[in-house]
JSON list of C-alpha atoms in Angstrom, two decimals:
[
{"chain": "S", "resi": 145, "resn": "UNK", "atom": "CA", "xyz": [21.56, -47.60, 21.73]},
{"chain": "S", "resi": 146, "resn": "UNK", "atom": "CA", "xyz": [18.48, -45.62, 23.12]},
{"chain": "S", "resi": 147, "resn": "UNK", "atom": "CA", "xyz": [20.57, -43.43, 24.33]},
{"chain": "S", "resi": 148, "resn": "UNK", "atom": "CA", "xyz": [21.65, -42.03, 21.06]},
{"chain": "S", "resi": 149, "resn": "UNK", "atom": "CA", "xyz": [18.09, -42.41, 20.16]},
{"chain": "S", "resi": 150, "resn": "UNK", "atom": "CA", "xyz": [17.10, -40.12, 22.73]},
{"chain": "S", "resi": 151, "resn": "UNK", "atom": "CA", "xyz": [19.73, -37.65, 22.43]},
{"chain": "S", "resi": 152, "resn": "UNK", "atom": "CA", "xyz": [18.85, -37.65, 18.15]},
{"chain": "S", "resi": 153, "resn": "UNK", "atom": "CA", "xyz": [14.69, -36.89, 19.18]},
{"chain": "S", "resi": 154, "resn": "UNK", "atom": "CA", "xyz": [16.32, -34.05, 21.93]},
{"chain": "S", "resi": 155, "resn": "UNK", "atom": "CA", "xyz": [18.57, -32.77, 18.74]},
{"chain": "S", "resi": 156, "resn": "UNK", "atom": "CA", "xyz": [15.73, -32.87, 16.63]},
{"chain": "S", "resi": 157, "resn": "UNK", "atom": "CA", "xyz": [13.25, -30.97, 18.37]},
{"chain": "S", "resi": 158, "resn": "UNK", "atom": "CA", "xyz": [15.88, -28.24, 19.41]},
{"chain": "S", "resi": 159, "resn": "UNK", "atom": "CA", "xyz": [16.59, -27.88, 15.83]},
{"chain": "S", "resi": 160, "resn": "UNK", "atom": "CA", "xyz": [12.69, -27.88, 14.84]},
{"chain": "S", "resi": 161, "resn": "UNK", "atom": "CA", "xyz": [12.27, -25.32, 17.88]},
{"chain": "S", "resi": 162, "resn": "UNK", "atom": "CA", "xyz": [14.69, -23.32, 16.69]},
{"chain": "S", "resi": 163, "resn": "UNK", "atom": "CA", "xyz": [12.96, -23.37, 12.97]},
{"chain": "S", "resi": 164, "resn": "UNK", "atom": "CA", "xyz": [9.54, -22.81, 14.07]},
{"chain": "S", "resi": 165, "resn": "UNK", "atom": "CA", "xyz": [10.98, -19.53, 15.88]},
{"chain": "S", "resi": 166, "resn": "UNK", "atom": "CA", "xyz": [12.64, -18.41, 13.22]},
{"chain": "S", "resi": 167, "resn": "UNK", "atom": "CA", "xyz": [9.73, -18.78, 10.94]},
{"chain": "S", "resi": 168, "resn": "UNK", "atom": "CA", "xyz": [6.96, -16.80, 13.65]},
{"chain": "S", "resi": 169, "resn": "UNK", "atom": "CA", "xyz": [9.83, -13.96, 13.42]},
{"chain": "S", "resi": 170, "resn": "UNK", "atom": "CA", "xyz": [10.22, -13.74, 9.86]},
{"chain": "S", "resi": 171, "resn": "UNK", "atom": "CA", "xyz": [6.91, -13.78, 9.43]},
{"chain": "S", "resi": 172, "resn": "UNK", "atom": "CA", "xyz": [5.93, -10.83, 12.09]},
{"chain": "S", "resi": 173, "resn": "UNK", "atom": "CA", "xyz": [8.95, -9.00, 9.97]},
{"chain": "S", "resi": 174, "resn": "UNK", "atom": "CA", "xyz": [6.72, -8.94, 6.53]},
{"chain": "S", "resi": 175, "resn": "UNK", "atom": "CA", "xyz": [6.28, -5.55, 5.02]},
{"chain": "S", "resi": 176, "resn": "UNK", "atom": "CA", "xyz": [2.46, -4.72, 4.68]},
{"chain": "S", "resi": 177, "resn": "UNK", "atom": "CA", "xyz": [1.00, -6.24, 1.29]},
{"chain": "S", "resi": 178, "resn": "UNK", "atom": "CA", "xyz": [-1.00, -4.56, -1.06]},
{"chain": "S", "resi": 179, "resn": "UNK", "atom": "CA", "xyz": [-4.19, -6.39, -3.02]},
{"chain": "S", "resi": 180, "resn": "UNK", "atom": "CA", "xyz": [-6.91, -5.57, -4.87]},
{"chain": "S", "resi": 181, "resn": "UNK", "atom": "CA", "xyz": [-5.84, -1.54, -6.05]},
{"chain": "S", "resi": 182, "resn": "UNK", "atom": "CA", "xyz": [-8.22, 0.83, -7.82]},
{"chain": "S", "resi": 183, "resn": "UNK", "atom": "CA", "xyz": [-8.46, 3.93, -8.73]},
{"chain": "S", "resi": 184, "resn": "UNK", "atom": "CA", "xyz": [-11.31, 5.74, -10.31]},
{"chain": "S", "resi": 185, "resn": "UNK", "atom": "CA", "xyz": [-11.42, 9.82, -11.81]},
{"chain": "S", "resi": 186, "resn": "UNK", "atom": "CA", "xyz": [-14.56, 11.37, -12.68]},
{"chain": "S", "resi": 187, "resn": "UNK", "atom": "CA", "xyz": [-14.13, 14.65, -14.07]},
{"chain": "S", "resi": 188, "resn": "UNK", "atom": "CA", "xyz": [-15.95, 17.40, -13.34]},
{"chain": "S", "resi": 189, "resn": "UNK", "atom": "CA", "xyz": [-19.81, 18.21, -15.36]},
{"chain": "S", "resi": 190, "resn": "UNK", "atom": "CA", "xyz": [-21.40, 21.53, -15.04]},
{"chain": "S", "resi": 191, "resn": "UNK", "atom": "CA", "xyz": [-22.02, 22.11, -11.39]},
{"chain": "S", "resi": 192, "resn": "UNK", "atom": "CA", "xyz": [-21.19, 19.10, -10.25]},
{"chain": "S", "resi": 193, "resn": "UNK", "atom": "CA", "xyz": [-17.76, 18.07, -8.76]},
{"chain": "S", "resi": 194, "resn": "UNK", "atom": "CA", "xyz": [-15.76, 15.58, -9.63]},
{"chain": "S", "resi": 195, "resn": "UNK", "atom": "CA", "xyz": [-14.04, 12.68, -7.77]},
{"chain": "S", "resi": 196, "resn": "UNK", "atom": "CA", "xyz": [-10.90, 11.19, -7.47]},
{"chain": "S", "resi": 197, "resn": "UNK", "atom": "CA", "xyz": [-11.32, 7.20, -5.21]},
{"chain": "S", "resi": 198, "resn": "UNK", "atom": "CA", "xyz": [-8.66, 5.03, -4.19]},
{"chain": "S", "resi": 199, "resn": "UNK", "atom": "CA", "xyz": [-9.00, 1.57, -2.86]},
{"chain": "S", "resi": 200, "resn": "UNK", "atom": "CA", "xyz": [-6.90, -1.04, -1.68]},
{"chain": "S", "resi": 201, "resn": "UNK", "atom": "CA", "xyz": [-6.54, -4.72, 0.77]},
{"chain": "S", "resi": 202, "resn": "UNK", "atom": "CA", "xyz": [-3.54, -4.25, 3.00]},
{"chain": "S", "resi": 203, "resn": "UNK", "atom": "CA", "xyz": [-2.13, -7.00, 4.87]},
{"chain": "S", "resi": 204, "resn": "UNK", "atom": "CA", "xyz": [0.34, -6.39, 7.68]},
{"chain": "S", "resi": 205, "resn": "UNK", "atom": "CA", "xyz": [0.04, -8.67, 10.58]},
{"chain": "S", "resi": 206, "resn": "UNK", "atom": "CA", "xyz": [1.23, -6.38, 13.34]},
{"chain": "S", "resi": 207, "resn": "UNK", "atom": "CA", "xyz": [-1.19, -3.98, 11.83]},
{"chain": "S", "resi": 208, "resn": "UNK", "atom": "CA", "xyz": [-1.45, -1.01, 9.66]},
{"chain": "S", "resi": 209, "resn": "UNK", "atom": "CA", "xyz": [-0.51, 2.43, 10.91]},
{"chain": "S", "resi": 210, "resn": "UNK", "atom": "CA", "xyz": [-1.25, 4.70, 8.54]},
{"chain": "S", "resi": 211, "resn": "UNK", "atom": "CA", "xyz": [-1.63, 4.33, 4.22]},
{"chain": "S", "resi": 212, "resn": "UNK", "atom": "CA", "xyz": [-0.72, 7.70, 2.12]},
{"chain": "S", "resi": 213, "resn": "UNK", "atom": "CA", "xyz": [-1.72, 8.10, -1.31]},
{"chain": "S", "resi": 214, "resn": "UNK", "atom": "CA", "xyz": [-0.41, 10.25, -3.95]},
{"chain": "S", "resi": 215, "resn": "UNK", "atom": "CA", "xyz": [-1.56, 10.25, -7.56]},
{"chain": "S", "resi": 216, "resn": "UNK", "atom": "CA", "xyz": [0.65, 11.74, -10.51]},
{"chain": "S", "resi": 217, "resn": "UNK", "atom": "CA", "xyz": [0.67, 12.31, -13.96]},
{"chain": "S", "resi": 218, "resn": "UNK", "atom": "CA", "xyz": [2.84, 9.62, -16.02]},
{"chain": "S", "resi": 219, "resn": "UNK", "atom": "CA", "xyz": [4.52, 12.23, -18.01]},
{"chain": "S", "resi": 220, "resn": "UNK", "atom": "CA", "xyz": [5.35, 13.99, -15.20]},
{"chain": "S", "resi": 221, "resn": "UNK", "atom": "CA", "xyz": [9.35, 14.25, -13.37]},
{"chain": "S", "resi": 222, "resn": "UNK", "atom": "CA", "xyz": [7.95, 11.35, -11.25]},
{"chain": "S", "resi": 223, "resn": "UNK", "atom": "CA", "xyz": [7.84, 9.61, -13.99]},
{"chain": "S", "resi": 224, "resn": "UNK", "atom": "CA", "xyz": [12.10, 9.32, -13.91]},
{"chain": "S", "resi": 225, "resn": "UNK", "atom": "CA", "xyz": [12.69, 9.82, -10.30]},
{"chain": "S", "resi": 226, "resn": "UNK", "atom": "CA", "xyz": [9.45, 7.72, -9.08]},
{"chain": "S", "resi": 227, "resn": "UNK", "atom": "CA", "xyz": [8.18, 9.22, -5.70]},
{"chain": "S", "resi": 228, "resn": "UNK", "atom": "CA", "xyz": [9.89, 8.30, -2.38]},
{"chain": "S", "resi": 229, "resn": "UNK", "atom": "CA", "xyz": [9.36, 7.18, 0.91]},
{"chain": "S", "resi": 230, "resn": "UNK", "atom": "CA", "xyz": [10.10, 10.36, 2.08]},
{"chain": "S", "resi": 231, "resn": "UNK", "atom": "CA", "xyz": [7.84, 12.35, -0.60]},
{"chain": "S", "resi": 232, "resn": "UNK", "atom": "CA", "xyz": [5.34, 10.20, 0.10]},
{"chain": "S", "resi": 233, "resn": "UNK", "atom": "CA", "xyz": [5.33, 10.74, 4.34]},
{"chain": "S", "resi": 234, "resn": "UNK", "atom": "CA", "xyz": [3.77, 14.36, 3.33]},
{"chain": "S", "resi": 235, "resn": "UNK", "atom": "CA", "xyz": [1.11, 12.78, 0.95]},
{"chain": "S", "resi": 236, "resn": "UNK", "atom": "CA", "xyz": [-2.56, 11.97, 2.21]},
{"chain": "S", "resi": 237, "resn": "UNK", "atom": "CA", "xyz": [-4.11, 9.02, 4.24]},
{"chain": "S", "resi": 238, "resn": "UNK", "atom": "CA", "xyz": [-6.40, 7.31, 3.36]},
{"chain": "S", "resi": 239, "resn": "UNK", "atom": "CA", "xyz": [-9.22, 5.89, 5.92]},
{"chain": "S", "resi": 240, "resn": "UNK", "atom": "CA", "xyz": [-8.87, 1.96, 6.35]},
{"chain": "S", "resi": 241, "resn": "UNK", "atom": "CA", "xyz": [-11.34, -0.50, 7.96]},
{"chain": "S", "resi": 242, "resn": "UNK", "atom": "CA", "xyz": [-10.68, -3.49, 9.33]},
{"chain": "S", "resi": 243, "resn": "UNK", "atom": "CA", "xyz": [-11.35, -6.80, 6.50]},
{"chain": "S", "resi": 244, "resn": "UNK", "atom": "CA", "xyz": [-10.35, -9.98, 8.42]},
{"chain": "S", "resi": 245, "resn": "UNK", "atom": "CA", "xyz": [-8.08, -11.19, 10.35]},
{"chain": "S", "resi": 246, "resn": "UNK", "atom": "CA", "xyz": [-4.87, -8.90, 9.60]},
{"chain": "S", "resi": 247, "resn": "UNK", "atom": "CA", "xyz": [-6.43, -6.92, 6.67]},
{"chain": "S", "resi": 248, "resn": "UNK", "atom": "CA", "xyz": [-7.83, -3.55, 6.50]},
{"chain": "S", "resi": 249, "resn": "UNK", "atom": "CA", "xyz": [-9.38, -1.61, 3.23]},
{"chain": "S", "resi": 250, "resn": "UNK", "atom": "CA", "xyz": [-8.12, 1.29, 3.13]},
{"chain": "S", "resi": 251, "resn": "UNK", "atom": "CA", "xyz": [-10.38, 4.35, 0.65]},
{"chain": "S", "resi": 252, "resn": "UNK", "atom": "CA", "xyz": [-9.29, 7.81, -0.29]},
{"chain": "S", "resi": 253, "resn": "UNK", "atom": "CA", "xyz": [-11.39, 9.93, -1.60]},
{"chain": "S", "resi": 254, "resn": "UNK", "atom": "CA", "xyz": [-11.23, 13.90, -2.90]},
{"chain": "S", "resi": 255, "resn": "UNK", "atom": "CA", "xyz": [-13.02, 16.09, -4.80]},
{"chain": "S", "resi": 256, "resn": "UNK", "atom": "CA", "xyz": [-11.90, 17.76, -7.94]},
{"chain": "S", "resi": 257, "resn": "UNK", "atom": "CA", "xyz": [-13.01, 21.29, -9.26]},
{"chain": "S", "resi": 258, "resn": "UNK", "atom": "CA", "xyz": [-13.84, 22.47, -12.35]},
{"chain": "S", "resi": 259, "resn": "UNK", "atom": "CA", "xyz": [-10.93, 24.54, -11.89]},
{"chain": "S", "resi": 260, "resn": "UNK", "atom": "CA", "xyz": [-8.70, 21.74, -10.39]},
{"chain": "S", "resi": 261, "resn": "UNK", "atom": "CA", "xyz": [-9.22, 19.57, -13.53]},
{"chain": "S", "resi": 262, "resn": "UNK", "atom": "CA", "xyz": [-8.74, 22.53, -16.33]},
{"chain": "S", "resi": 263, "resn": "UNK", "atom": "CA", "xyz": [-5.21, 22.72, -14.99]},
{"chain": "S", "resi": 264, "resn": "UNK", "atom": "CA", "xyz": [-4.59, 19.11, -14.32]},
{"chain": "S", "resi": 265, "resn": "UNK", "atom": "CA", "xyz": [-2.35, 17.42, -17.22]},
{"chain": "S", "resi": 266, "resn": "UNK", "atom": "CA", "xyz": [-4.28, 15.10, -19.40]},
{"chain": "S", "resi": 267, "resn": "UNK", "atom": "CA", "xyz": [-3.51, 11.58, -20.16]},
{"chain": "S", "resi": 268, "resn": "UNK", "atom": "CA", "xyz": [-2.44, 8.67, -17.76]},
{"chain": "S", "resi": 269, "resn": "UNK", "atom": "CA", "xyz": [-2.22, 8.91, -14.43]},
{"chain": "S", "resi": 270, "resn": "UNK", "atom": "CA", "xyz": [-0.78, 6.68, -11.22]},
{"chain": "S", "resi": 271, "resn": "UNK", "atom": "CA", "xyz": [-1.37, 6.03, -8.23]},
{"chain": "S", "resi": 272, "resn": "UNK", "atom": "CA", "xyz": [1.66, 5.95, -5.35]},
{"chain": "S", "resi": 273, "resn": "UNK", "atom": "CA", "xyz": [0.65, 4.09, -2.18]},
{"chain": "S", "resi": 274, "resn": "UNK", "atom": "CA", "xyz": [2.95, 3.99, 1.09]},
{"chain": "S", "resi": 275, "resn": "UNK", "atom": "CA", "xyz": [1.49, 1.51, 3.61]},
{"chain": "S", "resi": 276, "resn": "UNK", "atom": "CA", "xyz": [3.30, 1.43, 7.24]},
{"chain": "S", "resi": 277, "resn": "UNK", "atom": "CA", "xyz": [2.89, -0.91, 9.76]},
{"chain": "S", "resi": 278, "resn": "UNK", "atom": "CA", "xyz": [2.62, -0.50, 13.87]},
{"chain": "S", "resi": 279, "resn": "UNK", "atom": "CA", "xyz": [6.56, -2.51, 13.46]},
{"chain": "S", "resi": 280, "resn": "UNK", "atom": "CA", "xyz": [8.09, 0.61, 11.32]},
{"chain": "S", "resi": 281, "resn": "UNK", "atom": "CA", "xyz": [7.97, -1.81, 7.65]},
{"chain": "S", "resi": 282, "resn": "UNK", "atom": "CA", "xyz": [6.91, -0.36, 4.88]},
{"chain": "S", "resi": 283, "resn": "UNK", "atom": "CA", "xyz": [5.58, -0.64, 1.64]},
{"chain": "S", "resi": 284, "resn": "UNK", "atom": "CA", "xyz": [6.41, 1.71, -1.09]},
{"chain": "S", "resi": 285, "resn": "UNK", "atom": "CA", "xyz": [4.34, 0.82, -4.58]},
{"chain": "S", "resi": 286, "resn": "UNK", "atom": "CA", "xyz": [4.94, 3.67, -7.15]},
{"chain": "S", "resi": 287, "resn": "UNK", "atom": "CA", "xyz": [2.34, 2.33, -9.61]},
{"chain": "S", "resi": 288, "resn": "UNK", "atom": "CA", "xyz": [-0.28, 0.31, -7.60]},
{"chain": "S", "resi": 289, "resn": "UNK", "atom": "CA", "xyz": [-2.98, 1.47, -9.28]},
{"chain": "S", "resi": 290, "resn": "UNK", "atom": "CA", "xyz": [-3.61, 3.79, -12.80]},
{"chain": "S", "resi": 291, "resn": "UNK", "atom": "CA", "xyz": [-6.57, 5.57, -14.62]},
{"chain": "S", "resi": 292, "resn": "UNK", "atom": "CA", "xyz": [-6.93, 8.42, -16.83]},
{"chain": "S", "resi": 293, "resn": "UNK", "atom": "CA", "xyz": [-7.84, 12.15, -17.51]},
{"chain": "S", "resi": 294, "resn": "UNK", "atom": "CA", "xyz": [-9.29, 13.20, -20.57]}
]
């Protein structure tokens, strides 16, 4: 009888092993996640410039690599085709800092002319976000964060 007793504790922790494994590589497999988007546009007065900011949380626990940013206009073709992983590997990073443990926030900012803004379509706007990890996963959010041009 403790025998099988033994053998059943061996079986058990092979099989609890096994799970625990599992679970540490599924969970160094997560894509990066996103938290806390914003974007903010302030047009152009006079002589001064105006400024487009992006910010975000990303958590990927092998790391972040690098975080591109690409805002469009929601009435543009984007709007029907939504922007790509590979469109978005020739958009801009942004500059991240580490936030804890496995989180970095990550800002882009620009400036926009006078001249930039006069031909930039009015109305709503997104903001597409590609995180990549150090692993190769990615994160592709189309609409992570919004604001508008008037």
């Amino acid at each position: 009888m403790s025998r099988r007793i033994a053998l059943s504790v061996a079986a058990g922790v092979v099989v609890l092993g096994g799970a625990g494994a599992f679970a540490l590589a599924y969970a160094e497999e997560q894509p990066p996640a996103l938290a806390h988007s914003t974007a903010r546009y302030t047009a152009p007065e006079g002589d001064r410039q105006g400024t487009f900011t992006f910010t975000t949380e990303v958590t990927a626990s092998p790391g972040l690599k690098n975080l591109k940013v690409l805002a469009w206009p929601a009435d543009s073709s984007l709007a029907t085709t939504e922007p790509t992983v590979k469109e978005m590997a020739g958009a801009e990073a942004a500059t991240c800092e580490p936030a804890g443990a496995d989180t970095v926030r990550c800002t882009y900012k620009t400036g926009v002319t006078g001249a930039e803004a006069a031909e930039s379509p009015r109305g709503a706007w997104h903001v597409a976000v590609l995180a990549t990890a150090e692993d190769g996963t990615t994160t592709l959010d189309d609409k992570a964060a919004g604001f508008t041009v008037d």
